[in-house]
Amino acid sequence: MGIEQYDHQEVVRQTVAKLSSHLISPTDKAGLSHSQDISTAKGLLKEMVKRGVIYTADEISYTAEHEFHWHKKDATELGKLAEKISNGSRVQGADTEAGQSKALQIFQELDDLPTPK
């Protein structure tokens, strides 16, 4: 089975959720404020794309901003980064180890979701 077995919107949501849980501090909105945050985001997005997920800038930025309360600027930056990686553009400075780990966690969580009837 491939990526098509998963609901695309749920994959997008889980991706942003995983980044948000890693990045967000209890007293602030989430965002890409540190170089390690950006590196982790790149690593996760690259791993998800490698597994067949294709993102658009709009869906990622909307989800980040409206569901996970990211600053608009950071949500837009994340969306552009996701689309760039989805289009096959190279990005440097990705934390591939963190990306692989977080991608594995996302798919385990997706597998645990109840199957729609």
mmCIF file of N, CA and C in Angstrom:
data_model
loop_
_atom_site.group_PDB
_atom_site.id
_atom_site.type_symbol
_atom_site.label_atom_id
_atom_site.label_comp_id
_atom_site.label_asym_id
_atom_site.label_seq_id
_atom_site.Cartn_x
_atom_site.Cartn_y
_atom_site.Cartn_z
ATOM 1 N N MET A 1 0.832 -1.183 0.000
ATOM 2 C CA MET A 1 0.000 0.000 0.000
ATOM 3 C C MET A 1 0.874 1.242 0.000
ATOM 4 N N GLY A 2 0.381 2.286 -0.649
ATOM 5 C CA GLY A 2 1.152 3.513 -0.761
ATOM 6 C C GLY A 2 0.494 4.668 -0.036
ATOM 7 N N ILE A 3 0.986 5.836 -0.361
ATOM 8 C CA ILE A 3 0.509 7.057 0.291
ATOM 9 C C ILE A 3 -0.975 7.308 0.016
ATOM 10 N N GLU A 4 -1.488 6.790 -1.102
ATOM 11 C CA GLU A 4 -2.880 7.039 -1.469
ATOM 12 C C GLU A 4 -3.870 6.428 -0.476
ATOM 13 N N GLN A 5 -3.425 5.541 0.387
ATOM 14 C CA GLN A 5 -4.333 4.959 1.383
ATOM 15 C C GLN A 5 -4.700 5.959 2.479
ATOM 16 N N TYR A 6 -3.961 7.043 2.555
ATOM 17 C CA TYR A 6 -4.182 8.033 3.607
ATOM 18 C C TYR A 6 -4.935 9.243 3.064
ATOM 19 N N ASP A 7 -5.780 9.823 3.912
ATOM 20 C CA ASP A 7 -6.474 11.057 3.569
ATOM 21 C C ASP A 7 -5.443 12.188 3.498
ATOM 22 N N HIS A 8 -5.358 12.841 2.348
ATOM 23 C CA HIS A 8 -4.322 13.853 2.139
ATOM 24 C C HIS A 8 -4.410 14.984 3.163
ATOM 25 N N GLN A 9 -5.618 15.465 3.439
ATOM 26 C CA GLN A 9 -5.761 16.565 4.398
ATOM 27 C C GLN A 9 -5.286 16.152 5.782
ATOM 28 N N GLU A 10 -5.520 14.894 6.133
ATOM 29 C CA GLU A 10 -5.061 14.422 7.444
ATOM 30 C C GLU A 10 -3.540 14.320 7.474
ATOM 31 N N VAL A 11 -2.933 13.945 6.357
ATOM 32 C CA VAL A 11 -1.467 13.908 6.282
ATOM 33 C C VAL A 11 -0.909 15.319 6.457
ATOM 34 N N VAL A 12 -1.515 16.290 5.785
ATOM 35 C CA VAL A 12 -1.092 17.691 5.916
ATOM 36 C C VAL A 12 -1.234 18.135 7.370
ATOM 37 N N ARG A 13 -2.378 17.848 7.955
ATOM 38 C CA ARG A 13 -2.630 18.240 9.334
ATOM 39 C C ARG A 13 -1.628 17.598 10.291
ATOM 40 N N GLN A 14 -1.372 16.320 10.111
ATOM 41 C CA GLN A 14 -0.423 15.613 10.981
ATOM 42 C C GLN A 14 0.995 16.164 10.823
ATOM 43 N N THR A 15 1.355 16.545 9.599
ATOM 44 C CA THR A 15 2.685 17.109 9.361
ATOM 45 C C THR A 15 2.854 18.415 10.133
ATOM 46 N N VAL A 16 1.871 19.304 10.002
ATOM 47 C CA VAL A 16 1.952 20.589 10.701
ATOM 48 C C VAL A 16 1.848 20.373 12.214
ATOM 49 N N ALA A 17 1.019 19.432 12.631
ATOM 50 C CA ALA A 17 0.895 19.137 14.065
ATOM 51 C C ALA A 17 2.225 18.673 14.640
ATOM 52 N N LYS A 18 2.916 17.808 13.920
ATOM 53 C CA LYS A 18 4.197 17.290 14.402
ATOM 54 C C LYS A 18 5.209 18.422 14.507
ATOM 55 N N LEU A 19 5.241 19.293 13.513
ATOM 56 C CA LEU A 19 6.150 20.437 13.589
ATOM 57 C C LEU A 19 5.753 21.374 14.722
ATOM 58 N N SER A 20 4.470 21.595 14.889
ATOM 59 C CA SER A 20 3.999 22.502 15.936
ATOM 60 C C SER A 20 4.337 21.981 17.320
ATOM 61 N N SER A 21 4.197 20.693 17.522
ATOM 62 C CA SER A 21 4.486 20.139 18.847
ATOM 63 C C SER A 21 5.970 20.228 19.157
ATOM 64 N N HIS A 22 6.786 20.225 18.114
ATOM 65 C CA HIS A 22 8.234 20.337 18.307
ATOM 66 C C HIS A 22 8.655 21.791 18.498
ATOM 67 N N LEU A 23 7.981 22.700 17.812
ATOM 68 C CA LEU A 23 8.426 24.088 17.775
ATOM 69 C C LEU A 23 7.773 24.991 18.811
ATOM 70 N N ILE A 24 6.554 24.710 19.140
ATOM 71 C CA ILE A 24 5.787 25.671 19.934
ATOM 72 C C ILE A 24 6.270 25.699 21.390
ATOM 73 N N SER A 25 6.318 26.901 21.913
ATOM 74 C CA SER A 25 6.602 27.052 23.339
ATOM 75 C C SER A 25 5.286 27.395 24.018
ATOM 76 N N PRO A 26 5.136 27.063 25.269
ATOM 77 C CA PRO A 26 3.852 27.274 25.931
ATOM 78 C C PRO A 26 3.401 28.735 25.978
ATOM 79 N N THR A 27 4.319 29.663 25.820
ATOM 80 C CA THR A 27 3.948 31.072 25.971
ATOM 81 C C THR A 27 3.892 31.834 24.657
ATOM 82 N N ASP A 28 4.078 31.160 23.539
ATOM 83 C CA ASP A 28 4.156 31.875 22.267
ATOM 84 C C ASP A 28 3.487 31.064 21.167
ATOM 85 N N LYS A 29 3.187 31.724 20.076
ATOM 86 C CA LYS A 29 2.693 31.032 18.896
ATOM 87 C C LYS A 29 3.841 30.265 18.260
ATOM 88 N N ALA A 30 3.476 29.275 17.471
ATOM 89 C CA ALA A 30 4.493 28.487 16.778
ATOM 90 C C ALA A 30 5.063 29.272 15.616
ATOM 91 N N GLY A 31 6.241 28.900 15.229
ATOM 92 C CA GLY A 31 6.866 29.530 14.082
ATOM 93 C C GLY A 31 8.267 29.016 13.877
ATOM 94 N N LEU A 32 8.864 29.474 12.822
ATOM 95 C CA LEU A 32 10.218 29.054 12.460
ATOM 96 C C LEU A 32 11.210 30.095 12.955
ATOM 97 N N SER A 33 11.308 30.237 14.254
ATOM 98 C CA SER A 33 12.115 31.322 14.805
ATOM 99 C C SER A 33 13.584 30.968 14.994
ATOM 100 N N HIS A 34 13.921 29.704 15.000
ATOM 101 C CA HIS A 34 15.311 29.296 15.213
ATOM 102 C C HIS A 34 15.804 28.463 14.040
ATOM 103 N N SER A 35 17.096 28.490 13.808
ATOM 104 C CA SER A 35 17.655 27.717 12.695
ATOM 105 C C SER A 35 17.384 26.225 12.872
ATOM 106 N N GLN A 36 17.356 25.734 14.105
ATOM 107 C CA GLN A 36 17.058 24.314 14.335
ATOM 108 C C GLN A 36 15.616 23.994 13.957
ATOM 109 N N ASP A 37 14.695 24.952 14.181
ATOM 110 C CA ASP A 37 13.305 24.759 13.776
ATOM 111 C C ASP A 37 13.211 24.594 12.262
ATOM 112 N N ILE A 38 13.921 25.435 11.543
ATOM 113 C CA ILE A 38 13.911 25.378 10.077
ATOM 114 C C ILE A 38 14.534 24.074 9.604
ATOM 115 N N SER A 39 15.630 23.676 10.210
ATOM 116 C CA SER A 39 16.308 22.438 9.849
ATOM 117 C C SER A 39 15.399 21.227 10.068
ATOM 118 N N THR A 40 14.693 21.216 11.181
ATOM 119 C CA THR A 40 13.766 20.124 11.473
ATOM 120 C C THR A 40 12.622 20.107 10.467
ATOM 121 N N ALA A 41 12.068 21.278 10.155
ATOM 122 C CA ALA A 41 10.981 21.367 9.175
ATOM 123 C C ALA A 41 11.442 20.851 7.819
ATOM 124 N N LYS A 42 12.615 21.256 7.386
ATOM 125 C CA LYS A 42 13.151 20.783 6.105
ATOM 126 C C LYS A 42 13.305 19.270 6.109
ATOM 127 N N GLY A 43 13.846 18.739 7.192
ATOM 128 C CA GLY A 43 14.046 17.295 7.288
ATOM 129 C C GLY A 43 12.742 16.529 7.214
ATOM 130 N N LEU A 44 11.734 16.988 7.945
ATOM 131 C CA LEU A 44 10.439 16.313 7.931
ATOM 132 C C LEU A 44 9.785 16.417 6.563
ATOM 133 N N LEU A 45 9.770 17.605 5.987
ATOM 134 C CA LEU A 45 9.132 17.782 4.680
ATOM 135 C C LEU A 45 9.822 16.946 3.609
ATOM 136 N N LYS A 46 11.149 16.911 3.626
ATOM 137 C CA LYS A 46 11.880 16.097 2.644
ATOM 138 C C LYS A 46 11.525 14.620 2.798
ATOM 139 N N GLU A 47 11.448 14.151 4.019
ATOM 140 C CA GLU A 47 11.120 12.741 4.260
ATOM 141 C C GLU A 47 9.693 12.425 3.828
ATOM 142 N N MET A 48 8.756 13.317 4.101
ATOM 143 C CA MET A 48 7.367 13.089 3.702
ATOM 144 C C MET A 48 7.233 13.080 2.183
ATOM 145 N N VAL A 49 7.933 13.986 1.509
ATOM 146 C CA VAL A 49 7.906 14.012 0.045
ATOM 147 C C VAL A 49 8.537 12.735 -0.504
ATOM 148 N N LYS A 50 9.602 12.293 0.106
ATOM 149 C CA LYS A 50 10.250 11.043 -0.305
ATOM 150 C C LYS A 50 9.267 9.871 -0.212
ATOM 151 N N ARG A 51 8.340 9.956 0.721
ATOM 152 C CA ARG A 51 7.344 8.904 0.923
ATOM 153 C C ARG A 51 6.106 9.102 0.042
ATOM 154 N N GLY A 52 6.120 10.144 -0.794
ATOM 155 C CA GLY A 52 5.052 10.328 -1.770
ATOM 156 C C GLY A 52 4.063 11.442 -1.490
ATOM 157 N N VAL A 53 4.254 12.180 -0.424
ATOM 158 C CA VAL A 53 3.339 13.281 -0.101
ATOM 159 C C VAL A 53 3.739 14.504 -0.920
ATOM 160 N N ILE A 54 2.762 15.122 -1.562
ATOM 161 C CA ILE A 54 2.990 16.354 -2.320
ATOM 162 C C ILE A 54 2.175 17.455 -1.642
ATOM 163 N N TYR A 55 2.872 18.520 -1.292
ATOM 164 C CA TYR A 55 2.240 19.631 -0.583
ATOM 165 C C TYR A 55 2.116 20.851 -1.495
ATOM 166 N N THR A 56 1.078 21.667 -1.236
ATOM 167 C CA THR A 56 1.014 22.986 -1.854
ATOM 168 C C THR A 56 1.276 24.014 -0.755
ATOM 169 N N ALA A 57 1.775 25.161 -1.168
ATOM 170 C CA ALA A 57 2.061 26.226 -0.205
ATOM 171 C C ALA A 57 0.790 26.641 0.529
ATOM 172 N N ASP A 58 -0.309 26.756 -0.211
ATOM 173 C CA ASP A 58 -1.557 27.229 0.392
ATOM 174 C C ASP A 58 -2.073 26.302 1.482
ATOM 175 N N GLU A 59 -2.065 24.984 1.225
ATOM 176 C CA GLU A 59 -2.633 24.069 2.219
ATOM 177 C C GLU A 59 -1.787 24.021 3.493
ATOM 178 N N ILE A 60 -0.486 24.073 3.344
ATOM 179 C CA ILE A 60 0.385 24.053 4.522
ATOM 180 C C ILE A 60 0.270 25.362 5.293
ATOM 181 N N SER A 61 0.346 26.489 4.590
ATOM 182 C CA SER A 61 0.298 27.775 5.299
ATOM 183 C C SER A 61 -1.062 27.986 5.959
ATOM 184 N N TYR A 62 -2.148 27.603 5.286
ATOM 185 C CA TYR A 62 -3.479 27.743 5.873
ATOM 186 C C TYR A 62 -3.607 26.895 7.139
ATOM 187 N N THR A 63 -3.187 25.644 7.050
ATOM 188 C CA THR A 63 -3.279 24.737 8.196
ATOM 189 C C THR A 63 -2.435 25.242 9.357
ATOM 190 N N ALA A 64 -1.218 25.672 9.059
ATOM 191 C CA ALA A 64 -0.332 26.168 10.117
ATOM 192 C C ALA A 64 -0.923 27.403 10.799
ATOM 193 N N GLU A 65 -1.413 28.334 9.988
ATOM 194 C CA GLU A 65 -1.913 29.589 10.550
ATOM 195 C C GLU A 65 -3.246 29.419 11.274
ATOM 196 N N HIS A 66 -4.186 28.713 10.645
ATOM 197 C CA HIS A 66 -5.547 28.682 11.176
ATOM 198 C C HIS A 66 -5.823 27.547 12.154
ATOM 199 N N GLU A 67 -5.191 26.407 11.964
ATOM 200 C CA GLU A 67 -5.429 25.301 12.891
ATOM 201 C C GLU A 67 -4.431 25.270 14.039
ATOM 202 N N PHE A 68 -3.209 25.720 13.773
ATOM 203 C CA PHE A 68 -2.157 25.601 14.783
ATOM 204 C C PHE A 68 -1.624 26.955 15.249
ATOM 205 N N HIS A 69 -2.271 28.032 14.792
ATOM 206 C CA HIS A 69 -2.018 29.389 15.295
ATOM 207 C C HIS A 69 -0.584 29.872 15.103
ATOM 208 N N TRP A 70 -0.013 29.519 13.964
ATOM 209 C CA TRP A 70 1.317 30.030 13.627
ATOM 210 C C TRP A 70 1.185 31.492 13.229
ATOM 211 N N HIS A 71 2.251 32.251 13.409
ATOM 212 C CA HIS A 71 2.311 33.605 12.868
ATOM 213 C C HIS A 71 2.165 33.502 11.350
ATOM 214 N N LYS A 72 1.451 34.436 10.753
ATOM 215 C CA LYS A 72 1.210 34.407 9.308
ATOM 216 C C LYS A 72 2.516 34.325 8.522
ATOM 217 N N LYS A 73 3.502 35.105 8.893
ATOM 218 C CA LYS A 73 4.789 35.117 8.187
ATOM 219 C C LYS A 73 5.443 33.732 8.221
ATOM 220 N N ASP A 74 5.440 33.102 9.386
ATOM 221 C CA ASP A 74 6.052 31.782 9.522
ATOM 222 C C ASP A 74 5.246 30.711 8.796
ATOM 223 N N ALA A 75 3.922 30.815 8.849
ATOM 224 C CA ALA A 75 3.071 29.860 8.142
ATOM 225 C C ALA A 75 3.307 29.953 6.635
ATOM 226 N N THR A 76 3.428 31.174 6.132
ATOM 227 C CA THR A 76 3.703 31.382 4.707
ATOM 228 C C THR A 76 5.067 30.823 4.338
ATOM 229 N N GLU A 77 6.060 31.063 5.184
ATOM 230 C CA GLU A 77 7.408 30.541 4.929
ATOM 231 C C GLU A 77 7.398 29.010 4.898
ATOM 232 N N LEU A 78 6.684 28.389 5.838
ATOM 233 C CA LEU A 78 6.595 26.931 5.869
ATOM 234 C C LEU A 78 5.902 26.412 4.616
ATOM 235 N N GLY A 79 4.829 27.076 4.198
ATOM 236 C CA GLY A 79 4.116 26.666 2.991
ATOM 237 C C GLY A 79 4.990 26.735 1.753
ATOM 238 N N LYS A 80 5.728 27.819 1.610
ATOM 239 C CA LYS A 80 6.631 27.965 0.458
ATOM 240 C C LYS A 80 7.714 26.898 0.482
ATOM 241 N N LEU A 81 8.244 26.614 1.656
ATOM 242 C CA LEU A 81 9.271 25.591 1.798
ATOM 243 C C LEU A 81 8.718 24.213 1.426
ATOM 244 N N ALA A 82 7.516 23.907 1.893
ATOM 245 C CA ALA A 82 6.889 22.618 1.584
ATOM 246 C C ALA A 82 6.668 22.453 0.086
ATOM 247 N N GLU A 83 6.185 23.507 -0.562
ATOM 248 C CA GLU A 83 5.944 23.428 -2.004
ATOM 249 C C GLU A 83 7.259 23.318 -2.769
ATOM 250 N N LYS A 84 8.259 24.037 -2.341
ATOM 251 C CA LYS A 84 9.574 23.982 -2.985
ATOM 252 C C LYS A 84 10.135 22.557 -2.924
ATOM 253 N N ILE A 85 10.057 21.939 -1.758
ATOM 254 C CA ILE A 85 10.545 20.569 -1.609
ATOM 255 C C ILE A 85 9.684 19.610 -2.423
ATOM 256 N N SER A 86 8.366 19.811 -2.418
ATOM 257 C CA SER A 86 7.460 18.963 -3.197
ATOM 258 C C SER A 86 7.751 19.034 -4.687
ATOM 259 N N ASN A 87 8.202 20.197 -5.146
ATOM 260 C CA ASN A 87 8.517 20.378 -6.565
ATOM 261 C C ASN A 87 9.897 19.851 -6.929
ATOM 262 N N GLY A 88 10.607 19.293 -5.959
ATOM 263 C CA GLY A 88 11.910 18.690 -6.235
ATOM 264 C C GLY A 88 13.091 19.627 -6.126
ATOM 265 N N SER A 89 12.855 20.836 -5.656
ATOM 266 C CA SER A 89 13.968 21.777 -5.490
ATOM 267 C C SER A 89 14.833 21.346 -4.316
ATOM 268 N N ARG A 90 16.102 21.630 -4.439
ATOM 269 C CA ARG A 90 17.045 21.273 -3.378
ATOM 270 C C ARG A 90 16.974 22.282 -2.241
ATOM 271 N N VAL A 91 17.095 21.771 -1.045
ATOM 272 C CA VAL A 91 17.215 22.627 0.134
ATOM 273 C C VAL A 91 18.387 22.110 0.955
ATOM 274 N N GLN A 92 19.107 23.019 1.523
ATOM 275 C CA GLN A 92 20.257 22.642 2.336
ATOM 276 C C GLN A 92 19.935 22.824 3.807
ATOM 277 N N GLY A 93 20.658 22.090 4.630
ATOM 278 C CA GLY A 93 20.523 22.256 6.068
ATOM 279 C C GLY A 93 19.378 21.491 6.686
ATOM 280 N N ALA A 94 18.936 20.415 6.031
ATOM 281 C CA ALA A 94 17.839 19.625 6.584
ATOM 282 C C ALA A 94 18.361 18.657 7.638
ATOM 283 N N ASP A 95 17.645 18.548 8.727
ATOM 284 C CA ASP A 95 17.950 17.564 9.763
ATOM 285 C C ASP A 95 17.255 16.265 9.362
ATOM 286 N N THR A 96 17.953 15.442 8.584
ATOM 287 C CA THR A 96 17.327 14.238 8.038
ATOM 288 C C THR A 96 17.003 13.210 9.117
ATOM 289 N N GLU A 97 17.807 13.142 10.144
ATOM 290 C CA GLU A 97 17.530 12.179 11.219
ATOM 291 C C GLU A 97 16.221 12.524 11.930
ATOM 292 N N ALA A 98 16.056 13.784 12.280
ATOM 293 C CA ALA A 98 14.808 14.222 12.923
ATOM 294 C C ALA A 98 13.636 14.056 11.962
ATOM 295 N N GLY A 99 13.855 14.352 10.682
ATOM 296 C CA GLY A 99 12.798 14.215 9.684
ATOM 297 C C GLY A 99 12.316 12.789 9.551
ATOM 298 N N GLN A 100 13.241 11.846 9.493
ATOM 299 C CA GLN A 100 12.868 10.436 9.381
ATOM 300 C C GLN A 100 12.092 9.981 10.609
ATOM 301 N N SER A 101 12.562 10.375 11.767
ATOM 302 C CA SER A 101 11.902 9.994 13.016
ATOM 303 C C SER A 101 10.483 10.553 13.087
ATOM 304 N N LYS A 102 10.323 11.818 12.745
ATOM 305 C CA LYS A 102 9.008 12.452 12.814
ATOM 306 C C LYS A 102 8.066 11.895 11.745
ATOM 307 N N ALA A 103 8.577 11.601 10.547
ATOM 308 C CA ALA A 103 7.749 11.013 9.493
ATOM 309 C C ALA A 103 7.241 9.643 9.932
ATOM 310 N N LEU A 104 8.102 8.848 10.523
ATOM 311 C CA LEU A 104 7.704 7.533 11.019
ATOM 312 C C LEU A 104 6.601 7.678 12.065
ATOM 313 N N GLN A 105 6.744 8.634 12.956
ATOM 314 C CA GLN A 105 5.718 8.878 13.976
ATOM 315 C C GLN A 105 4.391 9.275 13.336
ATOM 316 N N ILE A 106 4.441 10.109 12.307
ATOM 317 C CA ILE A 106 3.214 10.538 11.624
ATOM 318 C C ILE A 106 2.495 9.345 11.025
ATOM 319 N N PHE A 107 3.215 8.488 10.313
ATOM 320 C CA PHE A 107 2.560 7.349 9.674
ATOM 321 C C PHE A 107 2.054 6.343 10.704
ATOM 322 N N GLN A 108 2.735 6.199 11.820
ATOM 323 C CA GLN A 108 2.226 5.330 12.886
ATOM 324 C C GLN A 108 0.925 5.896 13.438
ATOM 325 N N GLU A 109 0.870 7.212 13.622
ATOM 326 C CA GLU A 109 -0.350 7.848 14.116
ATOM 327 C C GLU A 109 -1.475 7.748 13.090
ATOM 328 N N LEU A 110 -1.159 7.900 11.816
ATOM 329 C CA LEU A 110 -2.175 7.764 10.769
ATOM 330 C C LEU A 110 -2.712 6.339 10.727
ATOM 331 N N ASP A 111 -1.835 5.367 10.906
ATOM 332 C CA ASP A 111 -2.268 3.967 10.902
ATOM 333 C C ASP A 111 -3.176 3.652 12.088
ATOM 334 N N ASP A 112 -3.028 4.399 13.173
ATOM 335 C CA ASP A 112 -3.838 4.172 14.369
ATOM 336 C C ASP A 112 -5.212 4.836 14.293
ATOM 337 N N LEU A 113 -5.410 5.728 13.321
ATOM 338 C CA LEU A 113 -6.708 6.391 13.179
ATOM 339 C C LEU A 113 -7.752 5.382 12.723
ATOM 340 N N PRO A 114 -9.002 5.538 13.169
ATOM 341 C CA PRO A 114 -10.047 4.627 12.702
ATOM 342 C C PRO A 114 -10.270 4.791 11.201
ATOM 343 N N THR A 115 -10.515 3.690 10.543
ATOM 344 C CA THR A 115 -10.768 3.702 9.101
ATOM 345 C C THR A 115 -12.187 4.195 8.850
ATOM 346 N N PRO A 116 -12.360 5.180 7.929
ATOM 347 C CA PRO A 116 -13.719 5.661 7.624
ATOM 348 C C PRO A 116 -14.543 4.547 6.986
ATOM 349 N N LYS A 117 -15.829 4.512 7.323
ATOM 350 C CA LYS A 117 -16.705 3.454 6.788
ATOM 351 C C LYS A 117 -17.419 3.915 5.562
#
